[in-house]
Short mmCIF file of C-alpha atoms and ligand atoms in Angstrom, two decimals:
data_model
loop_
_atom_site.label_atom_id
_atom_site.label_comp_id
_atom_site.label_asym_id
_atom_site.label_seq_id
_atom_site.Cartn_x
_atom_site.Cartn_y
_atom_site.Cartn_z
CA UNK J 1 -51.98 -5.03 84.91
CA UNK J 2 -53.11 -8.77 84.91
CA UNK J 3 -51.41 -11.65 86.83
CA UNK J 4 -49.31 -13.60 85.79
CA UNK J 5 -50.68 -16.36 83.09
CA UNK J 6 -49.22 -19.81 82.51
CA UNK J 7 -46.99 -20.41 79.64
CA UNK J 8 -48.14 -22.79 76.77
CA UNK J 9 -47.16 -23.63 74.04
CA UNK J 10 -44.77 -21.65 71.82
CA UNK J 11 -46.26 -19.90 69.14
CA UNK J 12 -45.36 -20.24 65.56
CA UNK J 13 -44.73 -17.35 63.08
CA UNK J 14 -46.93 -16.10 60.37
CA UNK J 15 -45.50 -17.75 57.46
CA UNK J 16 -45.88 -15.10 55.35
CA UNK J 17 -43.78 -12.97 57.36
CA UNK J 18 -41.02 -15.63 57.15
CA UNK J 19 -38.25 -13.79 55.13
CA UNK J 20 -35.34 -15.25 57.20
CA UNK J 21 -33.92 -18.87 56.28
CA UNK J 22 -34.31 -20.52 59.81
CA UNK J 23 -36.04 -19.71 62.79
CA UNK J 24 -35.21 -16.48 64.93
CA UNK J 25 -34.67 -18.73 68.11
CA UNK J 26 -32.24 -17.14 69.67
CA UNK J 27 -32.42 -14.26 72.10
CA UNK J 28 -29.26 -12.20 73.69
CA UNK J 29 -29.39 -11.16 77.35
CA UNK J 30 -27.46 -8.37 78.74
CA UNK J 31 -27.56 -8.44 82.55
CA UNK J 32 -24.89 -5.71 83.08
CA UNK J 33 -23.27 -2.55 81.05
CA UNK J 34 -20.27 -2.98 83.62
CA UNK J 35 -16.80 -4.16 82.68
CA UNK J 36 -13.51 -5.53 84.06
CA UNK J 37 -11.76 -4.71 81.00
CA UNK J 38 -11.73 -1.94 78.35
CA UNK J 39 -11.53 -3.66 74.85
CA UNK J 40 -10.67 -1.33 72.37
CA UNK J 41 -13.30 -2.40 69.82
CA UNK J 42 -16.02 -2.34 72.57
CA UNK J 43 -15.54 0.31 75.31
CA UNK J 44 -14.10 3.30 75.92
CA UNK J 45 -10.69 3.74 78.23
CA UNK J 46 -12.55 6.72 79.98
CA UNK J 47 -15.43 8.66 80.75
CA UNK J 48 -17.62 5.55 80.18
CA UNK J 49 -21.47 6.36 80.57
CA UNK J 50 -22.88 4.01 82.96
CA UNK J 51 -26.57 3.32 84.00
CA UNK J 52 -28.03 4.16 87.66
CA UNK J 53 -28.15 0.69 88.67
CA UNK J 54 -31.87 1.31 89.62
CA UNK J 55 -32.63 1.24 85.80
CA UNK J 56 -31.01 -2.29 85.45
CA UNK J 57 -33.69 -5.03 85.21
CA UNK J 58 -33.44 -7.35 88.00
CA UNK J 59 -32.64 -11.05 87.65
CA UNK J 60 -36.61 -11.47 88.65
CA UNK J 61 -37.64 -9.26 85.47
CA UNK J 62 -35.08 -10.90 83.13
CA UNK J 63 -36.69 -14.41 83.95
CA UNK J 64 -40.15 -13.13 83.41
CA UNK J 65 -38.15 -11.84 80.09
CA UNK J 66 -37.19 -15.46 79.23
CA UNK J 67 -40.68 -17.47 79.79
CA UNK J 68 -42.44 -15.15 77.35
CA UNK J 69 -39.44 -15.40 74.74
CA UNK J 70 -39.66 -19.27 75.11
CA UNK J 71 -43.41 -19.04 74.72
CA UNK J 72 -42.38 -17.29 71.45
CA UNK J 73 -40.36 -19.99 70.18
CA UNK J 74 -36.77 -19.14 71.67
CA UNK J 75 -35.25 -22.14 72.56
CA UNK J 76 -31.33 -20.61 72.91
CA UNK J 77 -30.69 -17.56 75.62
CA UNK J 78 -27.41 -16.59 75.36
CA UNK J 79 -26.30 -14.57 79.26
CA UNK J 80 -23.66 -11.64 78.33
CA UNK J 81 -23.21 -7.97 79.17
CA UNK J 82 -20.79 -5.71 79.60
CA UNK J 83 -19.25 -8.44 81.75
CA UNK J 84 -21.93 -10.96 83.17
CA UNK J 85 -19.56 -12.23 85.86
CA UNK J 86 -19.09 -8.95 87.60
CA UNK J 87 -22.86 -8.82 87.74
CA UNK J 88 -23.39 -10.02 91.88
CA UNK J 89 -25.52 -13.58 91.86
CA UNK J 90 -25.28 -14.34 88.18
CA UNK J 91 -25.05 -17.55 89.27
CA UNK J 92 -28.10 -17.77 91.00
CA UNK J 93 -29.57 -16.35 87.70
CA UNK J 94 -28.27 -19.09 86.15
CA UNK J 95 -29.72 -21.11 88.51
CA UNK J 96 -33.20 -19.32 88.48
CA UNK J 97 -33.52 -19.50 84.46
CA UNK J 98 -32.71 -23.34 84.47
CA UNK J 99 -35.27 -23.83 87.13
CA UNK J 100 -37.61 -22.01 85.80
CA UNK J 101 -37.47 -21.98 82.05
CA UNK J 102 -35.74 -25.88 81.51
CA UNK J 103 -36.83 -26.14 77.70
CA UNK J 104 -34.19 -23.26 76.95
CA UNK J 105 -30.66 -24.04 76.29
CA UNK J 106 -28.74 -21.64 78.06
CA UNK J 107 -25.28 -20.34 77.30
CA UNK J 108 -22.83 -17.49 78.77
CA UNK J 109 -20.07 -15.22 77.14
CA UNK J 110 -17.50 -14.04 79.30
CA UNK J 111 -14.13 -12.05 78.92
CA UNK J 112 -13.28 -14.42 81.32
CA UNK J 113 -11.29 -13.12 84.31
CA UNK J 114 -13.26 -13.96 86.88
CA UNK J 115 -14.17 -17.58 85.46
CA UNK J 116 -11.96 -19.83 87.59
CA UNK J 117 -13.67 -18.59 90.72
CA UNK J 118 -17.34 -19.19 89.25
CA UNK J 119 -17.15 -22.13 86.64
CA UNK J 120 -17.76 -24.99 89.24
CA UNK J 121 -20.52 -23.25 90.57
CA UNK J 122 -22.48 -22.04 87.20
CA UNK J 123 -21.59 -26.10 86.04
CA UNK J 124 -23.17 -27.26 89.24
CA UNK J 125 -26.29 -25.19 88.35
CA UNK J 126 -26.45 -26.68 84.55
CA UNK J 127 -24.35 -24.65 82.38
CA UNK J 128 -22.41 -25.81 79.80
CA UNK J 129 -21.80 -23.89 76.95
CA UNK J 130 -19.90 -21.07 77.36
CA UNK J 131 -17.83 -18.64 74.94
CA UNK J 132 -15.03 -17.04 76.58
CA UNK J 133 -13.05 -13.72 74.75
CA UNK J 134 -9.58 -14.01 74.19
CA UNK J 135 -7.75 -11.82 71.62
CA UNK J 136 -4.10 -12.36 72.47
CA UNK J 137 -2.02 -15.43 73.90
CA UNK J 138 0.59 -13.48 75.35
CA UNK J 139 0.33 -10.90 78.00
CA UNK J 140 1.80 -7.90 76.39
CA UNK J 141 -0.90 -7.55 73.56
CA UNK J 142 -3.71 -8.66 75.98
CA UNK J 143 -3.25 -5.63 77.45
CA UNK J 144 -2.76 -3.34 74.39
CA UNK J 145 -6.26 -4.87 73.26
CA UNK J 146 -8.33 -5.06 76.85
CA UNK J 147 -6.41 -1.91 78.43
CA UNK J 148 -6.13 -4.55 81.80
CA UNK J 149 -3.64 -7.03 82.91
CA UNK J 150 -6.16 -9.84 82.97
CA UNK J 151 -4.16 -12.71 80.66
CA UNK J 152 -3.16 -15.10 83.40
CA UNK J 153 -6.56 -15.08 84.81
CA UNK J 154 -8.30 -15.65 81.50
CA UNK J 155 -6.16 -18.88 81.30
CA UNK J 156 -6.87 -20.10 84.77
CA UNK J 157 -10.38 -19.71 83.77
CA UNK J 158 -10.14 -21.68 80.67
CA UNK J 159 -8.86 -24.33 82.29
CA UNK J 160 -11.01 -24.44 85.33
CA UNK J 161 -13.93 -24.44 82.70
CA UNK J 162 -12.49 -27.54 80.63
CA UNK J 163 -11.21 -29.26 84.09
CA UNK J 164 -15.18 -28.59 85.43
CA UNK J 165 -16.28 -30.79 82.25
CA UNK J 166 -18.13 -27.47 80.53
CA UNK J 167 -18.45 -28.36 76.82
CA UNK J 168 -18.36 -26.92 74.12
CA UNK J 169 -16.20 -24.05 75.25
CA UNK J 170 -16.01 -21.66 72.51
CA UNK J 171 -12.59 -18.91 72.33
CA UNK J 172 -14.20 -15.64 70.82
CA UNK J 173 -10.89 -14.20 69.14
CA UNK J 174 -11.66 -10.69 67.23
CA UNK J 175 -8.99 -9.81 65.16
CA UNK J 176 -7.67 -6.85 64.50
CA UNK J 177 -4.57 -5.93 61.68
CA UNK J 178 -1.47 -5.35 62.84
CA UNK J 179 -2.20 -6.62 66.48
CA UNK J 180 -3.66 -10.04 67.05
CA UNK J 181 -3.99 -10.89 63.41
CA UNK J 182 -1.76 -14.15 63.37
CA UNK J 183 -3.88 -16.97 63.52
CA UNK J 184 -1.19 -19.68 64.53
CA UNK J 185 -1.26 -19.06 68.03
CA UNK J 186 -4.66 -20.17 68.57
CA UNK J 187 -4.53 -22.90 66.19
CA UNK J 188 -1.68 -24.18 67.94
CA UNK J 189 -3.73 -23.95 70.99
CA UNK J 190 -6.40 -25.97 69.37
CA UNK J 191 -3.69 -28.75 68.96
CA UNK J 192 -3.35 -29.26 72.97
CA UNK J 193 -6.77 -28.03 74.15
CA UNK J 194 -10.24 -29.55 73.51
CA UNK J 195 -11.27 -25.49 72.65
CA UNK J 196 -13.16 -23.78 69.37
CA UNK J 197 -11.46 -21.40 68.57
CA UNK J 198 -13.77 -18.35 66.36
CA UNK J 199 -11.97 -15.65 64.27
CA UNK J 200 -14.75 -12.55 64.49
CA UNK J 201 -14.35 -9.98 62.16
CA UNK J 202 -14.44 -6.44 63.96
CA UNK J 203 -17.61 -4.36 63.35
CA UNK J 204 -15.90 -0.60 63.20
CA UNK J 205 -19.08 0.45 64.03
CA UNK J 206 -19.32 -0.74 67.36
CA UNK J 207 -15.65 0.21 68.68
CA UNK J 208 -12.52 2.31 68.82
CA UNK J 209 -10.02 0.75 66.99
CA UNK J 210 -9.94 2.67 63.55
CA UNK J 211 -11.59 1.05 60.15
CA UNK J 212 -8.15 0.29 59.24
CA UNK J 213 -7.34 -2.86 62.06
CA UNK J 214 -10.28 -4.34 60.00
CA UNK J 215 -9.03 -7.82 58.47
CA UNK J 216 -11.21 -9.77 56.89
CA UNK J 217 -12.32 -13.67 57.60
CA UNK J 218 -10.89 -14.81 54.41
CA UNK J 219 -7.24 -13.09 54.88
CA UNK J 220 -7.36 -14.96 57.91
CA UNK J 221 -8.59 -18.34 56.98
CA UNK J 222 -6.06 -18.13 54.07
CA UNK J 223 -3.52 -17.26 56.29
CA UNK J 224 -4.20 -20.32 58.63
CA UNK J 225 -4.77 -22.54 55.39
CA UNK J 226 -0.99 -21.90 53.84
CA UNK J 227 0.64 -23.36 57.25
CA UNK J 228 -1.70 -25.66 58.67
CA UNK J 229 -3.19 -29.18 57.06
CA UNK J 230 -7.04 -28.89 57.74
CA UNK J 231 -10.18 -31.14 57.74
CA UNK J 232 -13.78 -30.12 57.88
CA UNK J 233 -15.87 -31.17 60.76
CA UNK J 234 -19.13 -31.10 61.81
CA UNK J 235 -18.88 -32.00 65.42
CA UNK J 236 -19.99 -28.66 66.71
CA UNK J 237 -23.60 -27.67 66.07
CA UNK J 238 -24.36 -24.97 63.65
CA UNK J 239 -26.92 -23.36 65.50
CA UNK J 240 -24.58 -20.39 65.56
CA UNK J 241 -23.12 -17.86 63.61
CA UNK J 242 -19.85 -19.68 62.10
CA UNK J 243 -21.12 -22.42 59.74
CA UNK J 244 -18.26 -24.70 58.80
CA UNK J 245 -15.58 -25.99 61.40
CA UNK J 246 -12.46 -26.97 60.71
CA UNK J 247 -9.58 -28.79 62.70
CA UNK J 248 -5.91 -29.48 61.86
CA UNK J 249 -5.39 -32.92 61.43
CA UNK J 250 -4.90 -34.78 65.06
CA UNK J 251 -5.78 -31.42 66.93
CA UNK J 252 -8.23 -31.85 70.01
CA UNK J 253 -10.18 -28.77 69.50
CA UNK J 254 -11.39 -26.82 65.92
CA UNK J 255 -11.67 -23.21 64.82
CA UNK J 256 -14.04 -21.32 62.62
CA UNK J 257 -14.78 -18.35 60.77
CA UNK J 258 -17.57 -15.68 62.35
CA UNK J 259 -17.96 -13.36 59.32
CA UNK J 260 -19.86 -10.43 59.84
CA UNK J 261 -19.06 -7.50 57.50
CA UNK J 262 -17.77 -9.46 54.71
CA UNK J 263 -20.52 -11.89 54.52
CA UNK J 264 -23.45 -11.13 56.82
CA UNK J 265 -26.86 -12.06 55.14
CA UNK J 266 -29.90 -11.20 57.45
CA UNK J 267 -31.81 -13.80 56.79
CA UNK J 268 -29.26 -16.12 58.17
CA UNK J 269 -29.66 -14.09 61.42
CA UNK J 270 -31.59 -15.98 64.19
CA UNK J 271 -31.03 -14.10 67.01
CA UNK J 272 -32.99 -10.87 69.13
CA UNK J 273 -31.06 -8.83 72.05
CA UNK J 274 -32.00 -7.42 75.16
CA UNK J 275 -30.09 -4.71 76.60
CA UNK J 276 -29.74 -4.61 80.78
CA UNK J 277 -32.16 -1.62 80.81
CA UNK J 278 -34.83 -3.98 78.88
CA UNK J 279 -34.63 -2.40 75.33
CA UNK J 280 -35.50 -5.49 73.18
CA UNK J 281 -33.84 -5.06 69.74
CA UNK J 282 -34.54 -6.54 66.89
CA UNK J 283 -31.43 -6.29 65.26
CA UNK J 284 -27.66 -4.50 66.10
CA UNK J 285 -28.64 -1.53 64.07
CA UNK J 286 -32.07 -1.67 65.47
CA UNK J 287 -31.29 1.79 67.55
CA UNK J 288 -34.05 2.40 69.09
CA UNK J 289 -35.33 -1.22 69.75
CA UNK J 290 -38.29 -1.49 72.22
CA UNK J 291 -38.70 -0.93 75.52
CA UNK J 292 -39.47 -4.17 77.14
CA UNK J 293 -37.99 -3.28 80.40
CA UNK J 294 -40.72 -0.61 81.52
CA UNK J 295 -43.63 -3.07 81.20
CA UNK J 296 -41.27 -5.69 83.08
CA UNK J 297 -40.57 -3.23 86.07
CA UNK J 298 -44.72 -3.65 86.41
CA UNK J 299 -46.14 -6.24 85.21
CA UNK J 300 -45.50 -10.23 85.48
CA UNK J 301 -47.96 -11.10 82.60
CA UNK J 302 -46.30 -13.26 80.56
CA UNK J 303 -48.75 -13.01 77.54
CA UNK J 304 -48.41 -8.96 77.51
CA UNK J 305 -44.36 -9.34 77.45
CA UNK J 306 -45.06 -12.43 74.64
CA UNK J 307 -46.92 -10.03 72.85
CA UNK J 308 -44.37 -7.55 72.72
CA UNK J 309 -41.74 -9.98 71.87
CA UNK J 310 -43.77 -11.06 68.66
CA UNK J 311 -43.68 -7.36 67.84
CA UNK J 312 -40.31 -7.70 67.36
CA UNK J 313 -39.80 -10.76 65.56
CA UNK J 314 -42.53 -9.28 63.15
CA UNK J 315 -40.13 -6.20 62.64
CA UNK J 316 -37.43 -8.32 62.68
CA UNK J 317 -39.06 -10.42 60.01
CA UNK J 318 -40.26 -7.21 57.94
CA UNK J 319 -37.78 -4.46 58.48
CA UNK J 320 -34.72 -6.06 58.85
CA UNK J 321 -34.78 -8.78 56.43
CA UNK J 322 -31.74 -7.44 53.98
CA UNK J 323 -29.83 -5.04 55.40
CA UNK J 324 -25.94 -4.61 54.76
CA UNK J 325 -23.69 -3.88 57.45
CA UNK J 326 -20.96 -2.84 54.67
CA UNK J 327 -24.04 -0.03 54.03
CA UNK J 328 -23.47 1.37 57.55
CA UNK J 329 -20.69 3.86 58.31
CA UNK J 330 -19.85 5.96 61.26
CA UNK J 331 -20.40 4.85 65.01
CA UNK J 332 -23.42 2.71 66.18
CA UNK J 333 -23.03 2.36 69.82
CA UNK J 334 -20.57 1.13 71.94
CA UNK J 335 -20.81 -3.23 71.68
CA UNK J 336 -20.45 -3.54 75.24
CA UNK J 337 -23.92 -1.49 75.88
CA UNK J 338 -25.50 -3.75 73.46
CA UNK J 339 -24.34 -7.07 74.68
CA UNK J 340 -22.30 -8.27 71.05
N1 SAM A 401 -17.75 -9.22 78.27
C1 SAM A 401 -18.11 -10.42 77.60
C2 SAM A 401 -17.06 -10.84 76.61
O1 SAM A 401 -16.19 -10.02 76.28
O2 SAM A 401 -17.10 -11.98 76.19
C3 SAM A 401 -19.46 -10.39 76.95
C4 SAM A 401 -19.88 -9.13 76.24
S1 SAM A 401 -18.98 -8.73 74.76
C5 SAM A 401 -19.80 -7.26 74.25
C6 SAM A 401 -19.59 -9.98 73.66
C7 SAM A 401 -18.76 -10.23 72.43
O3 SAM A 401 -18.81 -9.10 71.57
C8 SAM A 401 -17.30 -10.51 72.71
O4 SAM A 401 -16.94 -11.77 72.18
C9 SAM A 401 -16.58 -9.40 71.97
O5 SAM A 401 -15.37 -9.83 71.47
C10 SAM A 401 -17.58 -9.03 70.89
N2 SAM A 401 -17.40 -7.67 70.39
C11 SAM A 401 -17.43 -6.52 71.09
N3 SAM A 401 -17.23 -5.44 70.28
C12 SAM A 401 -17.07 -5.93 69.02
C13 SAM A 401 -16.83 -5.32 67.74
N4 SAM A 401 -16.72 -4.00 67.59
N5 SAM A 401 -16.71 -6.15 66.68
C14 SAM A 401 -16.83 -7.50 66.81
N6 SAM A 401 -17.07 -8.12 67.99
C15 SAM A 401 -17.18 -7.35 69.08
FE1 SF4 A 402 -15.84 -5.84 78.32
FE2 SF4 A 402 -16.52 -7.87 76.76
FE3 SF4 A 402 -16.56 -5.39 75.84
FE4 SF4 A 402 -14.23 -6.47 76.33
S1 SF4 A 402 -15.69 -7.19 74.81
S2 SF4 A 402 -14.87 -4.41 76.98
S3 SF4 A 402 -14.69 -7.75 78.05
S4 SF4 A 402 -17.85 -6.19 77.41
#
């Protein structure tokens, strides 16, 4: 295999593959299938399958991973898992993919537990954005949701973030009938913190909670709409996938809408995943995906993994240009394998 080349400049699509409204810019990277919690839409309680950590890339690998994606045009990396914070050093990865690749913005999603012991350190080493999941405000149905008495910490960690200066920071809230679907806590909590708050729909085909919790964006924008006086605002970027932004009048944060399986159109989708074992997909469905990881574990060419990563736009581009999620039944994975 060939040494390591230096990166120039990022390459731009064929045009006449371009099926997708905006630019796939945006890649998803899954440095752990471990968890501190059990979400019931994302993990199983028991018997979870775990990989032998020697087929986890290493941060090393994933770097190499992000210099040929931004040679490709991704300008956005997104750090989640499984749980990126139980992953030892993630802030050193942090750390490592700032140095190394500066002309990507880089963001982290977290459950959030273990966020008020590392937010002043991953701040100190550049990050900013970061999305933290939180599908209950109160203890009890925390734990009926996440299987784990994690609530308190979750807070701490939301504050240490805001109190740290991170901005934006994004509240991932997937909602689920019959358990967390009552908007008004969170809007409320939009009225006293500077938080976005974004209503997910649940994607039965990831998780364990039956079709039936499904509830739908609009039941709960509708919901939110007959108690609370709104305004449309366009302070957060729409780089991803919610679109409009709304705040109640006077409220120091906003909340949004993240639709989809009521109103997912691929060619609004900008984003490509790694998993933690380095299979690059192309889309969620996209089972099989490629695997990136064994030409990572040796080889540091950046043009080969470049290469490979424009296979998968190109697929991405030609194979998964209108596909339905609504047309997908039964179980696709477990989320928390994938990355979300
Ligand atoms: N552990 C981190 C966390 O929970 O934020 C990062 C990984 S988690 C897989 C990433 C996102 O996927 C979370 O916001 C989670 O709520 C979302 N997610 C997981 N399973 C889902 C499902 N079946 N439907 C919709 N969103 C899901
Ligand atoms: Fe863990 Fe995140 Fe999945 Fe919850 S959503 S089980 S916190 S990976």
């Amino acid at each position: 295999m060939s040494k390591r080349k230096e990166d120039g400049k990022a390459q731009v699509p064929d045009p006449k593959e371009e099926r997708f409204r905006g630019k796939i810019d945006y890649l998803r990277v899954s440095v752990t299938d471990r968890c501190n919690l059990r979400c019931i839409y994302c993990m199983p309680e028991e018997g979870v399958k775990l990989l032998p950590p020697e087929k986890i890339l290493s941060y090393e690998e994933l770097t190499i991973l992000c210099r040929a994606a931004a040679r490709m045009g991704i300008g956005k990396v997104r750090i989640t898992g499984g749980e990126p914070l139980v992953r030892k050093n993630i802030v050193d990865f942090v750390e490592m993919l700032s140095g190394i690749v500066p002309a990507v913005d880089i963001s982290i999603t977290t459950n959030g537990v273990l966020l008020s012991e590392y937010a002043e350190s991953l701040k100190a080493v550049g990050l900013n954005r970061i999305n933290i999941s939180l599908d209950a405000l109160d203890p009890e149905t925390y734990r009926l949701i996440t299987k784990r008495d994690g609530f308190a910490a979750v807070m701490k960690g939301i504050n240490k973030a805001l109190e740290v200066g991170m901005s934006p920071v994004k509240i991932n809230v997937v909602a689920l009938k019959g358990t967390n679907d009552d908007p008004s806590p969170f809007i409320d909590l939009t009225r006293i913190l500077p938080v976005h708050v974004r209503f997910i729909e649940y994607m039965p085909q990831f998780g364990n909670a039956k079709n039936l919790m499904f509830v739908s964006g609009k039941e709960i924008m509708e919901r939110i709409r007959s108690i609370f006086p709104l305004e449309e605002t366009r302070e957060i970027e729409a780089w991803g996938p919610a679109k409009k932004h709304y705040r109640v009048k006077g409220a120091l944060g906003t909340f949004a809408l993240i639709s989809p399986v009521s109103s997912h159109f691929c060619s609004d989708c900008n984003r490509l995943r790694v998993s933690c074992n380095g299979k690059l997909r192309a889309c969620l469905f996209d089972s099989d995906g490629i695997d990136v990881g064994r030409i990572l574990r040796v080889s540091d060419d950046i043009e080969e993994i470049a290469e490979i990563i424009k296979k998968q736009l190109s697929r991405k581009r030609k194979e998964f240009s209108n596909r339905s999620f609504l047309d997908k039944s039964g179980f696709a994975g477990w989320m928390s394998s994938i990355g979300g």
